[in-house]
Coordinates of C-alpha atoms in Angstrom, one line a residue:
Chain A
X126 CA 98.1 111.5 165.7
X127 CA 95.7 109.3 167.4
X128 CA 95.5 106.5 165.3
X129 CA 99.4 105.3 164.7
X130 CA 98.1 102.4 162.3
X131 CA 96.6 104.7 159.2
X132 CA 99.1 104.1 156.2
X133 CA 101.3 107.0 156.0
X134 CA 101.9 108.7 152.5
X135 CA 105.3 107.7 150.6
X136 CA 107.9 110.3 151.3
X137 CA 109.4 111.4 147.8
X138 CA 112.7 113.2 147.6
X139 CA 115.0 115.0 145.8
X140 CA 114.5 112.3 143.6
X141 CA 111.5 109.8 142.8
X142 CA 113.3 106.4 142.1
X143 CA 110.1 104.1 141.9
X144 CA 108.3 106.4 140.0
X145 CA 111.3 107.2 137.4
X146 CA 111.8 103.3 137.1
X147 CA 108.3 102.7 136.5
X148 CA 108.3 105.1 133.7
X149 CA 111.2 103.9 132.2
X150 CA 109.9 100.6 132.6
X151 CA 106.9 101.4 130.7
X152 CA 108.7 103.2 127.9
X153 CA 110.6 100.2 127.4
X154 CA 108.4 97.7 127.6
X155 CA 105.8 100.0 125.2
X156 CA 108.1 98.9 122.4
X157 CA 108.8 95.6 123.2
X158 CA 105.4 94.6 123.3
X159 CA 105.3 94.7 119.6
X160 CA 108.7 94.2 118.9
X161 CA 108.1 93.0 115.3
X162 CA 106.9 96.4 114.4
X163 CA 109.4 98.1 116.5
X164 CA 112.4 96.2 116.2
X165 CA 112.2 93.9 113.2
X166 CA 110.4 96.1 110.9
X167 CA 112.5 98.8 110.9
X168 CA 115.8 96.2 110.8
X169 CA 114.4 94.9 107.6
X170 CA 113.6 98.3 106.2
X171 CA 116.6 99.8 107.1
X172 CA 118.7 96.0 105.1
X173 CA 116.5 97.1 102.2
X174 CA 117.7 99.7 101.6
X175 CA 121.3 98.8 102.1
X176 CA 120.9 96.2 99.4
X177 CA 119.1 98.9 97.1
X178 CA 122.2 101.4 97.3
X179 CA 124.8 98.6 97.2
X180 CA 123.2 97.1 93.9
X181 CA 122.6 100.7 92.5
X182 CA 125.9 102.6 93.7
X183 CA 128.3 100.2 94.9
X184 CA 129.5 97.7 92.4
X185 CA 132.2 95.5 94.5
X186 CA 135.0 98.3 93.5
X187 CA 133.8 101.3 94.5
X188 CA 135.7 103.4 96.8
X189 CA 135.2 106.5 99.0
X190 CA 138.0 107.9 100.0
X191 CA 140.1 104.7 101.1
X192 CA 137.2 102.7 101.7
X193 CA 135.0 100.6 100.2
X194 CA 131.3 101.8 99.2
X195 CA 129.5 99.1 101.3
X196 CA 132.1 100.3 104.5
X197 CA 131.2 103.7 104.5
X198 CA 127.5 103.1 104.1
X199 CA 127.1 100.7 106.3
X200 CA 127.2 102.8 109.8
X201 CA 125.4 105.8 108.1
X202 CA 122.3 103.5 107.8
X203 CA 122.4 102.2 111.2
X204 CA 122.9 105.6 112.7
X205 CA 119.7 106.4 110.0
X206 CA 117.7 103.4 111.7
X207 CA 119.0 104.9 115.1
X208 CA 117.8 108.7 115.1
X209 CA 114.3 107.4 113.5
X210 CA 113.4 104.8 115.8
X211 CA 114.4 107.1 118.7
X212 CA 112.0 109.8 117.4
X213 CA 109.2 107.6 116.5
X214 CA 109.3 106.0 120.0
X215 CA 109.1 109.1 122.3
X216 CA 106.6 111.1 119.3
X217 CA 104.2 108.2 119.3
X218 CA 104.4 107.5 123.0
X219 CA 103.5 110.9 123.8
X220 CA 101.0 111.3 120.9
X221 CA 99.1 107.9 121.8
X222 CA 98.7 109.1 125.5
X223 CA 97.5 112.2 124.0
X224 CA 94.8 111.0 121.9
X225 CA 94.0 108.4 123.6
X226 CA 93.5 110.1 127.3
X227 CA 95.9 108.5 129.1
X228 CA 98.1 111.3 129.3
X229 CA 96.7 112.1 132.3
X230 CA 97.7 108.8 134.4
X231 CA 101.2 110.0 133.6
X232 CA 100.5 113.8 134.7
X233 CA 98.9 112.8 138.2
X234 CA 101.3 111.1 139.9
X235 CA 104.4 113.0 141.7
X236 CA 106.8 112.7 139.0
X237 CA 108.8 115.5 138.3
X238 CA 108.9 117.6 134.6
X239 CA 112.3 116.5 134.4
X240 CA 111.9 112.8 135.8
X241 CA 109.6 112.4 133.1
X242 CA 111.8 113.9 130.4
X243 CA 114.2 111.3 131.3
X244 CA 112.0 108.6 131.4
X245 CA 110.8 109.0 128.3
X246 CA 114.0 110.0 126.6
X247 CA 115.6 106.8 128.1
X248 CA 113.1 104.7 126.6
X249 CA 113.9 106.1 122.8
X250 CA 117.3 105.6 123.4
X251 CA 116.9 101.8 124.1
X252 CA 114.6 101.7 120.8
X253 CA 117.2 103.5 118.8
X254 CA 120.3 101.5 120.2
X255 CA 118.2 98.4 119.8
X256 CA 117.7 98.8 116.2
X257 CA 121.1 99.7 115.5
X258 CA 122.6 97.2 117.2
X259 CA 120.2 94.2 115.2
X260 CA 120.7 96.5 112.1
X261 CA 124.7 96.6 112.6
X262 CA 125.2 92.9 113.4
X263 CA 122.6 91.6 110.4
X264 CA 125.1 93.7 108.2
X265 CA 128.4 92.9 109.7
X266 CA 127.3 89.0 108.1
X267 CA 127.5 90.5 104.8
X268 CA 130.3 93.3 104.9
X269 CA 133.4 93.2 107.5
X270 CA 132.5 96.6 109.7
X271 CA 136.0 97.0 111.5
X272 CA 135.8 99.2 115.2
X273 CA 138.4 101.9 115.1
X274 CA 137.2 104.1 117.8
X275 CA 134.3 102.3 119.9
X276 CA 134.2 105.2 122.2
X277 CA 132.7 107.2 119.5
X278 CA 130.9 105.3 118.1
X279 CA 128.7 104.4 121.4
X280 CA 128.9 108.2 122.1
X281 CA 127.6 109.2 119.1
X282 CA 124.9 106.9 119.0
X283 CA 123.8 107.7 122.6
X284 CA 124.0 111.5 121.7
X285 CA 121.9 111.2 118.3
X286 CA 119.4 109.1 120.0
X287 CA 119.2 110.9 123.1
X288 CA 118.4 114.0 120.5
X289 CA 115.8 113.0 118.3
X290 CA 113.8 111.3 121.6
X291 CA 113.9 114.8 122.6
X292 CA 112.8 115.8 119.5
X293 CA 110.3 113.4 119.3
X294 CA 108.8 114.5 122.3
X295 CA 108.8 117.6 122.1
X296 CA 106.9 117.1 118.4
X297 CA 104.2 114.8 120.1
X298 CA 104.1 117.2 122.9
X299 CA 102.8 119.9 120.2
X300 CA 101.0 117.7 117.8
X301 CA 97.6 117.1 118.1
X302 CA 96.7 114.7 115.5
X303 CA 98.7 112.1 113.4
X304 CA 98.9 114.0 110.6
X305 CA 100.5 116.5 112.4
X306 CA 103.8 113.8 113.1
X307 CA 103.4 112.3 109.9
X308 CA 103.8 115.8 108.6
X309 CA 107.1 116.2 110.7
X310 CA 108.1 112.7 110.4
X311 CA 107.9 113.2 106.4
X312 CA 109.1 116.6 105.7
X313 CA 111.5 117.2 108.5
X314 CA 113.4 114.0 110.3
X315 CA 112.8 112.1 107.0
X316 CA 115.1 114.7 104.6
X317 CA 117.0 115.8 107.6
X318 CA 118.3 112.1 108.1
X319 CA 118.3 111.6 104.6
X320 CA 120.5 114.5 103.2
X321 CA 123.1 114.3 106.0
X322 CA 125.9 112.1 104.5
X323 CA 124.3 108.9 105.3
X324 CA 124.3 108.3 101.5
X325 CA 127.6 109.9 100.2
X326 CA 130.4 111.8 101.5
X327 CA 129.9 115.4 101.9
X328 CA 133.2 116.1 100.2
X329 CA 131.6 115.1 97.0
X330 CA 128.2 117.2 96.7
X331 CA 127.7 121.1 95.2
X332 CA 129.6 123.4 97.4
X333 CA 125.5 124.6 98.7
X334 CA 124.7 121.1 99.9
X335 CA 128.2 121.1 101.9
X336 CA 127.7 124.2 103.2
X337 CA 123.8 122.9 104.2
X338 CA 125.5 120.1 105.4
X339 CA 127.2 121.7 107.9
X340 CA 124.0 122.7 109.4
X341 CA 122.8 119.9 109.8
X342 CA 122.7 118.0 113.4
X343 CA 122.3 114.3 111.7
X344 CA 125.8 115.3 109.5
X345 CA 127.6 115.5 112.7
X346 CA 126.4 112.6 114.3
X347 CA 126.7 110.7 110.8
X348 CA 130.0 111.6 110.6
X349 CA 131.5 110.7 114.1
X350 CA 129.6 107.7 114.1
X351 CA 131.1 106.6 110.8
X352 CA 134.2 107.8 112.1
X353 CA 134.4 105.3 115.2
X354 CA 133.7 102.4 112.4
X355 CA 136.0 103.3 109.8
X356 CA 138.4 106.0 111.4
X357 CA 137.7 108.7 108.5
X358 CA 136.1 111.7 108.9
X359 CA 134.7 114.4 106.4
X360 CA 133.9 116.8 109.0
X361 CA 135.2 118.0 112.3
X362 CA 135.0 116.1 115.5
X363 CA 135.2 118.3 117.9
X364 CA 133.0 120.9 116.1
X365 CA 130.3 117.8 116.1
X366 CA 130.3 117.2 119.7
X367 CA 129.9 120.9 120.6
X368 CA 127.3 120.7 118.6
X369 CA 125.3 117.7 119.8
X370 CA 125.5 118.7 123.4
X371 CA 124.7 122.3 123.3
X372 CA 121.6 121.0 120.8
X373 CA 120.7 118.5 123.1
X374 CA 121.0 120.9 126.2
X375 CA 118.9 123.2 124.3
X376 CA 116.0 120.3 123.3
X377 CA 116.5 119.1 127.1
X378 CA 115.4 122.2 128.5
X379 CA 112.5 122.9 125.7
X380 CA 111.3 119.5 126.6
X381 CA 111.6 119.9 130.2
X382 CA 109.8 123.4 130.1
X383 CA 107.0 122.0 127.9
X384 CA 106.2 119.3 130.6
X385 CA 106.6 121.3 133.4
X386 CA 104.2 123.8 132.3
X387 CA 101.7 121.3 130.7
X388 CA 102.0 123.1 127.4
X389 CA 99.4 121.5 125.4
X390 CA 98.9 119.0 127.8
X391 CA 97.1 120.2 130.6
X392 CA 93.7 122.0 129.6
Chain B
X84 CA 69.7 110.3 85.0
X85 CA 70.6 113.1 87.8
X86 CA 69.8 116.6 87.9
X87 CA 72.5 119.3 87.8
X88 CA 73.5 120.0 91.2
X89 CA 75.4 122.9 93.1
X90 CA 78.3 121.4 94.6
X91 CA 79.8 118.4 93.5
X92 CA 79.4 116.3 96.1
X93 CA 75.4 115.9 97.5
X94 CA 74.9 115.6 101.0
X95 CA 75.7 112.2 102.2
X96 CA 72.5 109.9 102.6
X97 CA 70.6 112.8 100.9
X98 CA 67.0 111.4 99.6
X99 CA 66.9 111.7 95.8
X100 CA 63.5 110.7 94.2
X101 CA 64.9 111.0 90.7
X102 CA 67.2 108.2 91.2
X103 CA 66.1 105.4 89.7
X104 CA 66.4 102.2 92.2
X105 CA 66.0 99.2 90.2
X106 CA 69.0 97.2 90.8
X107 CA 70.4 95.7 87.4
X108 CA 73.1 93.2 86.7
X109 CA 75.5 95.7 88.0
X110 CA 74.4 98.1 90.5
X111 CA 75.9 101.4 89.5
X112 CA 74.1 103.7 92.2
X113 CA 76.1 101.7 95.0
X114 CA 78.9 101.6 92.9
X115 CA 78.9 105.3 92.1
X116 CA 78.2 106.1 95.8
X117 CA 81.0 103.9 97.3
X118 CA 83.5 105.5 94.6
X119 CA 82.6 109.0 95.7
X120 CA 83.2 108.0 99.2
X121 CA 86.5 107.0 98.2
X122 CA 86.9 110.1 96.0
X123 CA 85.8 112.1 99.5
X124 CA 88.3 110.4 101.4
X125 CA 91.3 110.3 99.1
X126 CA 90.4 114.3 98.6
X127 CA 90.6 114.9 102.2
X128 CA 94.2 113.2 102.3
X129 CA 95.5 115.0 99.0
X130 CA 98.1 116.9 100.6
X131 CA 99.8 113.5 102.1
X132 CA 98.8 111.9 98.7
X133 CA 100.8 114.2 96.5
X134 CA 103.3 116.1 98.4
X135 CA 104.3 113.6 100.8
X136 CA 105.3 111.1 97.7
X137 CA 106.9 114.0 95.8
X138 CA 109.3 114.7 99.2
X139 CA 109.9 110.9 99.4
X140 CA 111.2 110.3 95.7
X141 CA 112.8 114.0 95.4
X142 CA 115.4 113.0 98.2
X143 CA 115.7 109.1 96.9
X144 CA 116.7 111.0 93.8
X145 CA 119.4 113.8 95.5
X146 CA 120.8 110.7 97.5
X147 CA 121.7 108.5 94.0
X148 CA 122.5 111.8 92.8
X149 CA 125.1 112.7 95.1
X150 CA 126.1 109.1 96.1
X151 CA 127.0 108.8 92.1
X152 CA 130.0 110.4 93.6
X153 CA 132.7 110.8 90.9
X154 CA 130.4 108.8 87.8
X155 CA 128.3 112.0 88.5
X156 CA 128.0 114.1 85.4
X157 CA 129.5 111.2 83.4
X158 CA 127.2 109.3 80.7
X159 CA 127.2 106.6 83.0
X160 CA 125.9 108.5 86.0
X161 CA 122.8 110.1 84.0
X162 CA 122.1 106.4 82.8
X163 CA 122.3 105.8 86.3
X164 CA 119.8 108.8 86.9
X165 CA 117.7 108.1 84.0
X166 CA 117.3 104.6 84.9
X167 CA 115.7 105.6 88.1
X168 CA 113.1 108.2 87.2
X169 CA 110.2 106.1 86.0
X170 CA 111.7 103.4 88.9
X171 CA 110.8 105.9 91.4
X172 CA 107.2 107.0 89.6
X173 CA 105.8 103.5 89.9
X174 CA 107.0 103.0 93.5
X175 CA 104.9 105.6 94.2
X176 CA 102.2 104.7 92.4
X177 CA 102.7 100.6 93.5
X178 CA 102.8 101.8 97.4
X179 CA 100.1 105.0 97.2
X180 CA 97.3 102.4 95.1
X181 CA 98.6 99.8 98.2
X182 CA 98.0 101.9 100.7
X183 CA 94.7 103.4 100.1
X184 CA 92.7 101.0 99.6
X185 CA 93.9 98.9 102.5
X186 CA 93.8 101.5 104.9
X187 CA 90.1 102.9 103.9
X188 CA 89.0 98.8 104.2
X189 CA 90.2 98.1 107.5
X190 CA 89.8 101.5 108.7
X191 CA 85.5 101.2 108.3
X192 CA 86.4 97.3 109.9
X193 CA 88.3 98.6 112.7
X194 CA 85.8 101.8 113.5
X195 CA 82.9 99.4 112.6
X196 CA 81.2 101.3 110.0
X197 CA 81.9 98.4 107.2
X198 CA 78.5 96.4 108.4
X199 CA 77.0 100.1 106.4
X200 CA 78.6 98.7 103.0
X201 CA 77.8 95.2 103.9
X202 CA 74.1 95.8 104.4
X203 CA 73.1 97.9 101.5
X204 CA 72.3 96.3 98.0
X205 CA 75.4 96.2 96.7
X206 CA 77.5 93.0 95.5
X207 CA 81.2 92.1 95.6
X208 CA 81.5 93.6 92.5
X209 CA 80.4 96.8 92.7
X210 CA 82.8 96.9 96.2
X211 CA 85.7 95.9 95.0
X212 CA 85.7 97.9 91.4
X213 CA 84.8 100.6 93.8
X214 CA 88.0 100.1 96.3
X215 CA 90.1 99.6 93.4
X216 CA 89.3 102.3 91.2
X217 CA 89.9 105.0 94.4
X218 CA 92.8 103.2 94.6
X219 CA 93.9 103.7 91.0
X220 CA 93.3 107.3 91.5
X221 CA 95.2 107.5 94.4
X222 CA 98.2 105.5 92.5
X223 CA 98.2 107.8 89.7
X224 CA 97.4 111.1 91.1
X225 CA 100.7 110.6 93.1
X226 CA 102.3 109.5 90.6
X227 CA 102.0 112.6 88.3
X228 CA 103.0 114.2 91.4
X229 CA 106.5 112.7 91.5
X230 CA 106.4 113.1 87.5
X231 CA 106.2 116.9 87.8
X232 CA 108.7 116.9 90.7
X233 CA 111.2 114.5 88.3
X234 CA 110.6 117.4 85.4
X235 CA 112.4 120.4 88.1
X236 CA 115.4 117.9 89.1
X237 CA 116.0 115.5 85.8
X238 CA 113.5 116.4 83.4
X239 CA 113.1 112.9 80.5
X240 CA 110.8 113.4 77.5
X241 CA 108.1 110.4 77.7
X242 CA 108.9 108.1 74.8
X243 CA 105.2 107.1 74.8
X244 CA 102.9 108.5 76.9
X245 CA 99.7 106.8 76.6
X246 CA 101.4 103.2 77.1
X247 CA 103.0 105.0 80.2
X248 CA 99.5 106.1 81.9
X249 CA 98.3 102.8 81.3
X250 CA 101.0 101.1 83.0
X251 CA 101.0 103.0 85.6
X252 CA 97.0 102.1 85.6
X253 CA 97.3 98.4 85.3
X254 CA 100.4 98.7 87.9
X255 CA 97.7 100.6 90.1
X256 CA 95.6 98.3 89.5
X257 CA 96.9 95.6 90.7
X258 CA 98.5 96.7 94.2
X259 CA 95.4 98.1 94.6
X260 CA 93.6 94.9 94.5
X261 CA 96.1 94.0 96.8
X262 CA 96.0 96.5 99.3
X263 CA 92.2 95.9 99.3
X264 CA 93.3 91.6 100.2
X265 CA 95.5 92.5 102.5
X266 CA 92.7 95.3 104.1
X267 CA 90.5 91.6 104.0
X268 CA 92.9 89.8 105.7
X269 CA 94.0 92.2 108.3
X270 CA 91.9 93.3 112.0
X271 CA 94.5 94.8 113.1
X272 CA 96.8 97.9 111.9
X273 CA 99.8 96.0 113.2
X274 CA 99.0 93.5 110.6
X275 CA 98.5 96.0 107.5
X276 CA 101.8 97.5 108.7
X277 CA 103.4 94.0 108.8
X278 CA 102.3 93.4 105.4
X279 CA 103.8 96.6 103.7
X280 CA 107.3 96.0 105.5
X281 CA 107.7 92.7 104.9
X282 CA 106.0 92.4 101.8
X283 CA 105.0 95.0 99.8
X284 CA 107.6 97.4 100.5
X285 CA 110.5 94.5 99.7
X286 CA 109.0 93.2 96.8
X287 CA 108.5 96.8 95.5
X288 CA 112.2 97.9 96.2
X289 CA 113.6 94.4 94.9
X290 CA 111.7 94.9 91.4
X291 CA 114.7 96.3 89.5
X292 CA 113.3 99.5 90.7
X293 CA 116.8 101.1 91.3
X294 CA 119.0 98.8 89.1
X295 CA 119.1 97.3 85.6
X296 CA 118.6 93.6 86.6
X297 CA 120.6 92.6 84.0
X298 CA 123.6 92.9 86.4
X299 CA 121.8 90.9 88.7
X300 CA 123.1 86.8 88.8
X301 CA 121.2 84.6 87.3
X302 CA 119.2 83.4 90.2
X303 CA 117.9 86.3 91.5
X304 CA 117.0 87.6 87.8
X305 CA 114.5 84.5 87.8
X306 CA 113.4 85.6 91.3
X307 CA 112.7 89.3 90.0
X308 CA 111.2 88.2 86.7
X309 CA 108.3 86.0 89.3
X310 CA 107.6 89.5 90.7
X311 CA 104.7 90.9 88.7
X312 CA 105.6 94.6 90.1
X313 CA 109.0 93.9 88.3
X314 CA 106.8 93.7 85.0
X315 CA 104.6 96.7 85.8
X316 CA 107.7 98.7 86.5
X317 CA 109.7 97.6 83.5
X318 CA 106.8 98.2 80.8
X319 CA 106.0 101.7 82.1
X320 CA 110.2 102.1 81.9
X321 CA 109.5 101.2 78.2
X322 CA 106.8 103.7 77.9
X323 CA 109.0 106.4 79.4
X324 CA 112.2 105.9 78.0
X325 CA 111.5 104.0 74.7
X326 CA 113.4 101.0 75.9
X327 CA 113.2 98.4 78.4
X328 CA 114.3 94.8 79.4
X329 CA 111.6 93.0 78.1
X330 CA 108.8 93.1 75.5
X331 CA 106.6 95.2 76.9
X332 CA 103.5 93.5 75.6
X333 CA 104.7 90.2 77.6
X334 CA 104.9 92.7 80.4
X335 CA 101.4 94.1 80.2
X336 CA 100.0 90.3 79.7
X337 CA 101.0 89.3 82.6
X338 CA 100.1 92.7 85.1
X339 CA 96.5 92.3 83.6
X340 CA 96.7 88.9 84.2
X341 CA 97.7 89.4 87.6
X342 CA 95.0 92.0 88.2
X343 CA 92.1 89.1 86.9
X344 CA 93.8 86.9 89.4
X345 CA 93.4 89.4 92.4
X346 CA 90.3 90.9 91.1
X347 CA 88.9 87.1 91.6
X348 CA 90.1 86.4 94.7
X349 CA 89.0 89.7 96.4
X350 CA 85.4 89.2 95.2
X351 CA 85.0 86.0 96.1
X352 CA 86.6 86.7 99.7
X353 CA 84.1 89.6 99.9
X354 CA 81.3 87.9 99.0
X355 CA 81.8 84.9 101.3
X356 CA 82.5 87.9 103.8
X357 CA 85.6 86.2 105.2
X358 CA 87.1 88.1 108.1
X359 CA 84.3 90.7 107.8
X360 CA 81.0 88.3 108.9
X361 CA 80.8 87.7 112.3

């Protein structure tokens, strides 16, 4: 060590801070950049299409279970706008970086698999909690949404966003064009999100589509969301939340591994 | 004019001494061409152009049908039902006629390829009848798409099925002339995606697309009957189901109407060049 003054390299340990906060930072501010296609447009997309059903199905009377129509599908479309603008944040991140190159300024530095993972997870969940928030105040104007359980309902949201930004990274992770997410986008999150309850109550469908139901990730998350609003459930709670951590343990991991071995990512 | 040839599509830019290049009042070489580059493009997408569409309106249909709740099965629940077939036909065809052209406009401004179409002898005309007619095709191709998909789940007789192909037409028609202004207007995707959510894709949903707007007050009937998709939508709901809010000839007036309006406006803002001359 003769000469004391050359700059000496950052020591990183078990955990790099900067680099995770950077990440994050960028993930957020990604999205808030164009916030009026991020933010607003899905807010407005998401009001459409409560006025639609409420015009079509609700009438003022209508009632499901003990509550009224535009109650109970209220915070199925925000949890909707939620799991979709948590998936299209992390997909499109990843996919951009992809296509565009700039992957790579991401790979290079000494960020871990997993920092990364949560870094870019982190950043859909702000999108999705975001949206739903804007989405759940805009309708609270029109219909009364009352807060039985707030506990669940910030758990559930955390959870389903926390599990399609997984999902959504994993899927731009394997994806190597746009058509390849518009694919899943279309036939997968789109139907999934779709026929999960957000629309009806589960009680009410073919005994198939209850049984499919059952299967279904978003029904779970759907349902305890609603639950926290409104206090009714048509499914089981506890069944729900063993399912949305062991699937988001399972994504977590598949996520993690991806990165870590540069599946797809590194030539 | 043209000789029989193998495959149906010649090789792009392919020299063809048989052509005859005298340029007339309307130039259908350059027409024809820019069509089948449109054809070529649209046949490239079809899988997103008539599967994708058939998805989207399959699950709008499962979530009315199940959200019915306990009307389902009852008279009023299939009015409901029946109501919202041809609904959900033309908002694939208003959105899919949108789309395409818009997209294939600003995609040659954005990859800089548009100065090809600007430069060769062809006039606003021929441009924008070419835009719009892949646009048409696009519109209706995915509409028959959802049609077929509506005959599994609810299947309707069509009342009148000419009148219902040219609705749908004119209703392409028009939002493809649209598409094709808004493809004029834009330089950047975030503004063509800005003006399907905050225009297109509300006025299309808030057309009477999903409900009668006879139950509608007053005031917002008047604001749906100033929405020219509203008209496009209810005379092809005539020509489906035989029976519709208005007379459908008022309704077809005033799509066609519509179309000359946009048709006008799109040639003249391509022939000035605005937003596509330096």
């Amino acid at each position: 060590m003769s000469q004391t003054s050359s700059p000496m390299p950052r020591q990183v340990g078990a955990v790099n801070w900067i680099g995770l906060a950077t990440m994050i930072r960028r993930e957020i501010h990604r999205f808030l950049k164009v916030w009026v296609q991020t933010i607003a447009a899905p807010v407005v997309t998401t009001l459409l299409f409560y006025a639609v059903f409420a015009l079509a199905l609700g009438g003022v009377v209508r009632m499901v279970g003990d509550i009224p129509f535009l109650q109970f599908l209220a915070p199925g479309l925000v949890m909707m706008a939620i799991t979709q603008n948590a998936f299209a944040n992390t997909s499109s991140s990843v996919l951009v970086s992809k296509v565009q190159g700039n992957i790579v300024d991401v790979l290079m530095p000494p960020i871990a698999a997993w920092e990364l993972t949560l870094a870019y997870v982190v950043g859909g969940i702000v999108r999705g909690l975001l949206v739903g928030l804007v989405t759940a105040l805009a309708i609270a104007v029109v219909v009364p949404l009352p807060l039985a359980h707030p506990g669940y309902i910030l758990f559930h949201a955390v959870m389903a966003a926390g599990l399609l930004s997984l999902l959504g990274l994993i899927g731009g992770i394997w994806a190597d064009k746009f058509d390849h997410m518009a694919a899943v986008t279309n036939f997968v999150v789109t139907p999934l999100s779709f026929l999960s309850g957000t629309f009806y109550s589960i009680n009410s469908v073919p005994p198939l589509f209850h049984f499919l139901a059952h299967l279904n990730p978003f029904f779970y998350f759907i349902d305890g969301f609603r639950y926290g609003f409104i206090g009714q459930t048509d499914g089981t709670l506890g069944t729900g939340i063993a399912v949305m951590l062991g699937t988001n343990a399972v994504l977590a991991l598949t996520a993690w591994r991806m990165l870590s071995t540069g599946y797809k990512i590194k030539a | 004019m043209t000789a029989p040839q193998q495959s149906p599509f010649p090789p792009a830019g392919a020299f063809r001494p048989e052509l005859d290049r005298r340029i007339g009042v309307f130039h259908r070489l350059g027409f024809q061409t820019l069509l089948q580059r449109e054809m070529r493009r649209l046949w490239r997408m079809a899988a997103m152009v008539v599967v994708a569409p058939a998805v989207m309106a399959m699950i709008y249909f499962a979530c009315f049908l199940f959200g019915l709740g306990p009307q389902r099965g009852t008279p009023e629940g299939d009015a409901v039902l029946t109501f919202l077939v041809p609904g959900l036909i033309m908002l694939s065809v208003v959105l899919r006629s949108a789309e395409n052209t818009g997209f294939s406009l600003l995609f040659a401004k954005i990859e800089g390829m548009l100065v090809d179409q600007l430069m060769a002898p062809v006039g606003a005309r021929e441009v924008v009848l070419a835009y719009a007619l892949g646009g048409v095709v696009a519109g209706v191709v995915s509409g028959l798409a959802v049609w077929l998909g509506s005959l599994v789940l609810w299947p309707l007789p069509v009342a009148h099925p000419l009148a219902a192909l040219g609705f749908a037409t004119a209703g392409a028609l028009m939002m493809a002339l649209a598409g094709l202004l808004t493809g004029i207007a834009s330089t950047k995707w975030d503004h063509m995606s800005a003006w399907f959510t905050f225009l297109f894709v509300p006025v299309s949903f808030l057309s009477g697309l999903f409900a009668p707007i006879s139950g509608m007050p007053p005031a917002w009937q008047a604001v749906v009957q100033a929405n020219p998709i509203f008209h496009a939508i209810d005379g092809f709901r005539w020509a489906m189901l035989g029976s519709s809010h208005q007379d459908p000839g008022r309704s077809a007036l005033i799509v066609l109407g519509v179309c000359a309006l946009l048709y006008a406006l799109a040639a003249r803002l391509y022939s000035i060049g605005w937003k596509m001359k330096a």
